[in-house]
């Protein structure tokens, strides 16, 4: 099985021959997120978008915590 790596996170790559479709899963902070695509390129883009979104959300949370101090 192939893996995707981005910003220190590793995600899976699964291909369904029957539907000609890619899916994957990444664990971030104990939660699992899935991503998908019609091609490996689309799968990678969706994977990177999820990681970027989680990182941005976590950074926003850190900013909120600093304001509370």
Coordinates of C-alpha atoms in Angstrom, one line a residue:
X1 CA 0.0 0.0 0.0
X2 CA 1.3 3.4 -0.9
X3 CA 1.4 6.3 1.6
X4 CA 1.1 10.1 1.3
X5 CA 3.2 12.4 3.5
X6 CA 2.7 16.1 4.1
X7 CA 3.7 18.4 7.0
X8 CA 4.7 15.5 9.1
X9 CA 1.5 13.5 8.7
X10 CA 1.2 10.2 6.9
X11 CA -2.0 9.1 5.2
X12 CA -3.1 5.9 3.5
X13 CA -3.8 5.3 -0.2
X14 CA -6.6 2.9 -1.2
X15 CA -7.7 2.2 -4.8
X16 CA -11.0 0.5 -5.7
X17 CA -10.7 -1.0 -9.1
X18 CA -14.4 -1.6 -9.4
X19 CA -15.3 2.0 -9.0
X20 CA -11.9 3.4 -10.3
X21 CA -11.7 5.7 -7.3
X22 CA -9.1 6.5 -4.6
X23 CA -9.7 7.0 -0.9
X24 CA -7.4 7.5 2.1
X25 CA -7.3 8.2 5.8
X26 CA -5.1 10.2 8.1
X27 CA -5.0 10.4 11.9
X28 CA -4.5 13.8 13.3
X29 CA -4.6 14.4 17.1
X30 CA -6.4 11.1 17.7
X31 CA -9.1 11.8 15.1
X32 CA -9.4 10.1 11.7
X33 CA -10.1 12.1 8.5
X34 CA -10.8 10.7 5.1
X35 CA -10.1 12.1 1.7
X36 CA -10.8 11.0 -1.8
X37 CA -10.2 11.6 -5.5
X38 CA -10.7 10.4 -9.0
X39 CA -6.9 10.3 -9.5
X40 CA -3.8 10.1 -7.3
X41 CA -3.3 13.8 -7.9
X42 CA -6.8 14.6 -6.7
X43 CA -6.3 12.3 -3.7
X44 CA -3.1 14.1 -2.8
X45 CA -4.7 17.5 -3.1
X46 CA -7.6 16.5 -0.9
X47 CA -5.2 15.0 1.7
X48 CA -3.1 18.2 1.8
X49 CA -6.2 20.4 2.0
X50 CA -7.4 18.4 5.1
X51 CA -4.0 18.7 6.8
X52 CA -3.8 22.4 6.0
X53 CA -7.3 23.0 7.4
X54 CA -6.6 21.1 10.6
X55 CA -3.3 23.0 11.1
X56 CA -5.0 26.4 10.4
X57 CA -7.9 25.5 12.8
X58 CA -5.4 24.5 15.5
X59 CA -3.5 27.7 15.1
X60 CA -6.7 29.7 15.4
X61 CA -7.4 27.8 18.7
X62 CA -3.9 28.7 20.0
X63 CA -4.6 32.4 19.2
X64 CA -7.9 32.3 21.1
X65 CA -6.2 30.7 24.1
X66 CA -3.6 33.5 24.2
X67 CA -6.3 36.2 24.2
X68 CA -7.9 34.5 27.2
X69 CA -4.7 34.9 29.3

